[in-house]
């Protein structure tokens, strides 16, 4: 994989995690799980202006987490799951690595002290 492709993949993952770091944006995504919503419908539960909600939608859209379709003056938002799947795969790889690492550490710590010192002397 080229360095540029890797940088693009990393930047996309950064954008997803950055977008997910905000409670309002996570709530918007939760609303979209039930199906497409109009921008006004998404803005309704929040005590902020419509332009403020649209800024959140812009962040989600740039991260690839939602798609907007415009029909005249009406915008409908759709959940896009591909970016979430990529983030989920990253988290799963990290979970597997740390689970294995911590299991090895626990196994080492649970060894009797005499056996641990023998293992250290072989290093």
Coordinates of N, CA and C in Angstrom, one line a residue:
X1 N 0.9 -1.2 0.0 CA 0.0 0.0 0.0 C 0.9 1.2 0.0
X2 N 0.6 2.2 -0.8 CA 1.4 3.4 -0.9 C 1.2 4.3 0.3
X3 N 2.3 5.1 0.5 CA 2.3 6.0 1.7 C 1.1 6.9 1.6
X4 N 0.7 7.4 0.4 CA -0.4 8.3 0.2 C -1.7 7.7 0.6
X5 N -1.9 6.4 0.1 CA -3.1 5.7 0.4 C -3.2 5.5 1.9
X6 N -2.1 5.1 2.6 CA -2.2 4.9 4.0 C -2.5 6.2 4.7
X7 N -1.9 7.3 4.3 CA -2.2 8.6 4.9 C -3.7 9.0 4.8
X8 N -4.3 8.7 3.6 CA -5.7 9.0 3.3 C -6.6 8.1 4.2
X9 N -6.2 6.8 4.4 CA -7.0 5.9 5.2 C -6.9 6.4 6.7
X10 N -5.7 6.8 7.1 CA -5.6 7.3 8.5 C -6.4 8.6 8.7
X11 N -6.4 9.5 7.7 CA -7.1 10.8 7.8 C -8.6 10.5 7.9
X12 N -9.1 9.5 7.1 CA -10.5 9.2 7.1 C -10.9 8.6 8.5
X13 N -10.0 7.8 9.0 CA -10.3 7.2 10.4 C -10.3 8.3 11.4
X14 N -9.4 9.2 11.3 CA -9.3 10.4 12.3 C -10.6 11.2 12.2
X15 N -11.1 11.4 11.0 CA -12.4 12.2 10.8 C -13.5 11.5 11.4
X16 N -13.6 10.1 11.3 CA -14.7 9.4 11.9 C -14.7 9.5 13.4
X17 N -13.5 9.2 14.0 CA -13.4 9.3 15.4 C -13.6 10.7 16.0
X18 N -13.2 11.7 15.2 CA -13.4 13.1 15.6 C -14.9 13.4 15.6
X19 N -15.6 12.9 14.5 CA -17.0 13.2 14.4 C -17.8 12.4 15.6
X20 N -17.3 11.3 15.9 CA -18.0 10.5 16.9 C -17.7 11.0 18.3
X21 N -16.8 11.9 18.5 CA -16.4 12.3 19.8 C -17.4 13.3 20.4
X22 N -18.4 13.7 19.6 CA -19.4 14.7 20.1 C -20.7 14.0 20.4
X23 N -21.3 14.3 21.5 CA -22.6 13.7 21.9 C -23.7 14.1 20.9
X24 N -23.8 15.3 20.5 CA -24.8 15.7 19.6 C -24.7 14.9 18.3
X25 N -23.5 14.7 17.7 CA -23.4 14.0 16.5 C -23.7 12.5 16.7
X26 N -23.4 11.9 17.8 CA -23.7 10.5 18.1 C -25.2 10.4 18.2
X27 N -25.9 11.4 18.8 CA -27.4 11.3 18.9 C -28.0 11.4 17.5
X28 N -27.4 12.3 16.7 CA -28.0 12.4 15.3 C -27.8 11.1 14.6
X29 N -26.7 10.4 14.7 CA -26.5 9.1 14.1 C -27.5 8.1 14.6
X30 N -27.8 8.1 15.9 CA -28.7 7.2 16.5 C -30.1 7.4 15.9
X31 N -30.5 8.7 15.7 CA -31.8 9.0 15.0 C -31.8 8.4 13.6
X32 N -30.7 8.5 12.9 CA -30.7 8.0 11.5 C -30.7 6.5 11.4
X33 N -30.5 5.8 12.5 CA -30.6 4.3 12.5 C -32.0 3.9 12.2
X34 N -33.0 4.7 12.5 CA -34.4 4.3 12.3 C -34.8 4.6 10.8
X35 N -33.9 5.3 10.1 CA -34.2 5.6 8.7 C -33.9 7.1 8.4
X36 N -34.1 7.5 7.1 CA -33.8 8.8 6.7 C -34.6 9.8 7.5
X37 N -34.0 11.0 7.7 CA -34.7 12.1 8.4 C -34.5 13.4 7.7
X38 N -35.4 14.3 7.7 CA -35.2 15.6 7.2 C -34.4 16.4 8.2
X39 N -33.6 17.4 7.7 CA -32.7 18.1 8.6 C -33.5 18.8 9.8
X40 N -34.7 19.3 9.5 CA -35.5 19.9 10.5 C -35.9 18.9 11.6
X41 N -36.2 17.7 11.2 CA -36.5 16.6 12.2 C -35.3 16.3 13.1
X42 N -34.2 16.3 12.4 CA -33.0 16.0 13.2 C -32.7 17.1 14.2
X43 N -33.0 18.3 13.8 CA -32.7 19.5 14.7 C -33.7 19.6 15.8
X44 N -34.9 19.1 15.7 CA -35.9 19.3 16.7 C -35.6 19.0 18.1
X45 N -34.9 17.9 18.4 CA -34.7 17.6 19.9 C -33.6 18.5 20.5
X46 N -32.8 19.2 19.7 CA -31.7 19.9 20.3 C -32.0 21.4 20.5
X47 N -31.5 21.9 21.6 CA -31.7 23.3 22.0 C -30.6 24.2 21.4
X48 N -30.5 24.1 20.0 CA -29.6 24.9 19.3 C -30.2 25.4 18.0
X49 N -29.6 26.3 17.4 CA -30.1 26.8 16.1 C -30.0 25.8 15.0
X50 N -30.8 26.0 13.9 CA -30.7 25.1 12.8 C -29.3 25.2 12.1
X51 N -28.7 26.4 12.0 CA -27.3 26.5 11.5 C -26.3 25.7 12.3
X52 N -26.5 25.7 13.6 CA -25.6 24.9 14.5 C -25.7 23.4 14.2
X53 N -26.9 23.0 14.1 CA -27.1 21.5 13.8 C -26.6 21.2 12.4
X54 N -26.7 22.1 11.4 CA -26.1 21.9 10.1 C -24.6 21.8 10.1
X55 N -24.0 22.5 11.0 CA -22.5 22.4 11.2 C -22.2 21.0 11.7
X56 N -23.0 20.4 12.6 CA -22.8 19.0 13.0 C -23.0 18.1 11.8
X57 N -24.0 18.3 11.0 CA -24.2 17.5 9.9 C -23.1 17.6 8.9
X58 N -22.5 18.7 8.7 CA -21.4 18.9 7.8 C -20.2 18.0 8.3
X59 N -19.9 18.0 9.6 CA -18.8 17.2 10.2 C -19.1 15.7 9.9
X60 N -20.3 15.3 10.1 CA -20.7 13.9 9.9 C -20.6 13.5 8.4
X61 N -21.0 14.5 7.6 CA -20.9 14.2 6.1 C -19.5 14.1 5.6
X62 N -18.6 15.0 6.1 CA -17.2 15.0 5.7 C -16.6 13.7 6.2
X63 N -17.0 13.1 7.3 CA -16.5 11.9 7.9 C -17.0 10.7 7.2
X64 N -18.0 10.9 6.3 CA -18.6 9.8 5.6 C -19.6 9.0 6.4
X65 N -20.1 9.6 7.4 CA -21.1 8.9 8.3 C -22.5 9.2 7.9
X66 N -22.8 10.2 7.1 CA -24.1 10.5 6.6 C -24.0 11.1 5.2
X67 N -25.1 11.0 4.5 CA -25.3 11.5 3.2 C -26.5 12.3 3.1
X68 N -26.4 13.5 2.5 CA -27.6 14.4 2.4 C -28.0 14.4 0.9
X69 N -29.3 14.3 0.7 CA -29.9 14.5 -0.6 C -30.9 15.7 -0.5
X70 N -30.7 16.6 -1.5 CA -31.6 17.8 -1.5 C -32.6 17.7 -2.6
X71 N -33.8 18.1 -2.2 CA -35.0 18.2 -3.1 C -35.5 19.6 -2.9
X72 N -35.1 20.5 -3.8 CA -35.5 21.9 -3.6 C -34.9 22.4 -2.4
X73 N -35.7 22.9 -1.5 CA -35.2 23.5 -0.2 C -35.1 22.5 0.9
X74 N -35.5 21.2 0.6 CA -35.6 20.2 1.7 C -34.4 19.3 1.6
X75 N -33.7 19.0 2.7 CA -32.6 18.1 2.7 C -33.0 16.9 3.6
X76 N -32.7 15.7 3.1 CA -33.0 14.5 3.8 C -31.6 13.9 4.0
X77 N -31.4 13.3 5.3 CA -30.1 12.7 5.7 C -30.3 11.2 5.8
X78 N -29.3 10.5 5.4 CA -29.2 9.1 5.4 C -28.0 8.6 6.1
X79 N -28.1 7.6 6.9 CA -26.9 7.0 7.6 C -26.1 6.3 6.6
X80 N -24.8 6.5 6.7 CA -23.8 5.7 5.9 C -23.0 4.9 6.8
X81 N -23.0 3.6 6.6 CA -22.4 2.7 7.6 C -21.0 2.3 7.2
X82 N -20.5 2.5 6.0 CA -19.2 2.1 5.6 C -18.1 2.6 6.5
X83 N -18.1 3.9 6.9 CA -17.1 4.5 7.7 C -17.2 3.9 9.1
X84 N -18.4 3.6 9.6 CA -18.6 3.0 10.9 C -18.0 1.6 10.9
X85 N -18.1 0.9 9.8 CA -17.6 -0.5 9.7 C -16.1 -0.4 9.7
X86 N -15.5 0.6 9.1 CA -14.0 0.7 9.1 C -13.5 1.0 10.5
X87 N -14.2 1.9 11.2 CA -13.8 2.3 12.6 C -14.0 1.0 13.5
X88 N -15.1 0.3 13.3 CA -15.3 -0.9 14.0 C -14.2 -2.0 13.8
X89 N -13.8 -2.1 12.6 CA -12.7 -3.0 12.3 C -11.4 -2.6 13.0
X90 N -11.1 -1.3 13.0 CA -9.9 -0.8 13.7 C -10.0 -1.1 15.2
X91 N -11.1 -0.9 15.8 CA -11.3 -1.1 17.2 C -11.2 -2.6 17.5
X92 N -11.7 -3.4 16.6 CA -11.6 -4.9 16.8 C -10.2 -5.4 16.8
X93 N -9.4 -4.8 15.8 CA -8.0 -5.2 15.8 C -7.2 -4.8 17.0
X94 N -7.6 -3.6 17.5 CA -6.9 -3.1 18.8 C -7.4 -4.0 20.0
X95 N -8.6 -4.3 20.0 CA -9.2 -5.2 21.1 C -8.4 -6.5 21.1
X96 N -8.3 -7.1 19.9 CA -7.7 -8.4 19.8 C -6.2 -8.3 20.3
X97 N -5.5 -7.3 19.8 CA -4.1 -7.1 20.2 C -4.0 -7.0 21.7
X98 N -4.8 -6.1 22.3 CA -4.6 -5.8 23.8 C -5.1 -7.0 24.6
X99 N -6.1 -7.7 24.1 CA -6.6 -8.9 24.8 C -5.5 -9.9 24.9
X100 N -4.8 -10.2 23.8 CA -3.8 -11.2 23.7 C -2.6 -10.7 24.6
X101 N -2.2 -9.4 24.5 CA -1.1 -8.9 25.3 C -1.4 -9.0 26.8
X102 N -2.6 -8.6 27.2 CA -3.0 -8.7 28.6 C -3.1 -10.1 29.1
X103 N -3.6 -11.0 28.3 CA -3.6 -12.4 28.7 C -2.2 -12.9 28.9
X104 N -1.2 -12.6 28.0 CA 0.2 -13.0 28.2 C 0.7 -12.4 29.5
X105 N 0.4 -11.2 29.8 CA 0.9 -10.5 31.0 C 0.3 -11.2 32.2
X106 N -1.0 -11.5 32.2 CA -1.6 -12.2 33.3 C -1.0 -13.6 33.6
X107 N -0.7 -14.3 32.5 CA -0.1 -15.6 32.6 C 1.3 -15.5 33.2
X108 N 2.0 -14.5 32.8 CA 3.4 -14.3 33.4 C 3.3 -13.9 34.9
X109 N 2.4 -13.0 35.2 CA 2.3 -12.6 36.6 C 1.8 -13.7 37.5
X110 N 1.0 -14.6 37.0 CA 0.4 -15.7 37.8 C 1.4 -16.8 37.9
X111 N 2.5 -16.8 37.2 CA 3.5 -17.9 37.4 C 4.2 -17.8 38.8
X112 N 4.6 -18.9 39.4 CA 5.3 -18.8 40.6 C 6.6 -18.0 40.5
X113 N 7.0 -17.3 41.5 CA 8.2 -16.4 41.5 C 9.4 -17.1 41.0
X114 N 9.7 -18.3 41.4 CA 10.9 -19.0 41.0 C 10.9 -19.2 39.5
X115 N 9.8 -19.6 39.0 CA 9.7 -19.8 37.5 C 9.9 -18.5 36.7
X116 N 9.4 -17.4 37.3 CA 9.5 -16.1 36.6 C 11.0 -15.7 36.6
X117 N 11.7 -15.9 37.7 CA 13.1 -15.5 37.7 C 13.9 -16.4 36.7
X118 N 13.5 -17.6 36.5 CA 14.2 -18.5 35.6 C 13.9 -18.0 34.1
X119 N 12.7 -17.6 33.9 CA 12.3 -17.1 32.6 C 13.2 -15.8 32.3
X120 N 13.3 -14.9 33.3 CA 14.1 -13.7 33.1 C 15.5 -14.0 32.8
X121 N 16.1 -15.0 33.5 CA 17.5 -15.4 33.3 C 17.8 -15.9 31.9
X122 N 16.8 -16.5 31.3 CA 17.0 -17.0 29.9 C 17.0 -15.9 28.9
X123 N 16.5 -14.8 29.2 CA 16.4 -13.7 28.3 C 17.8 -13.1 28.1

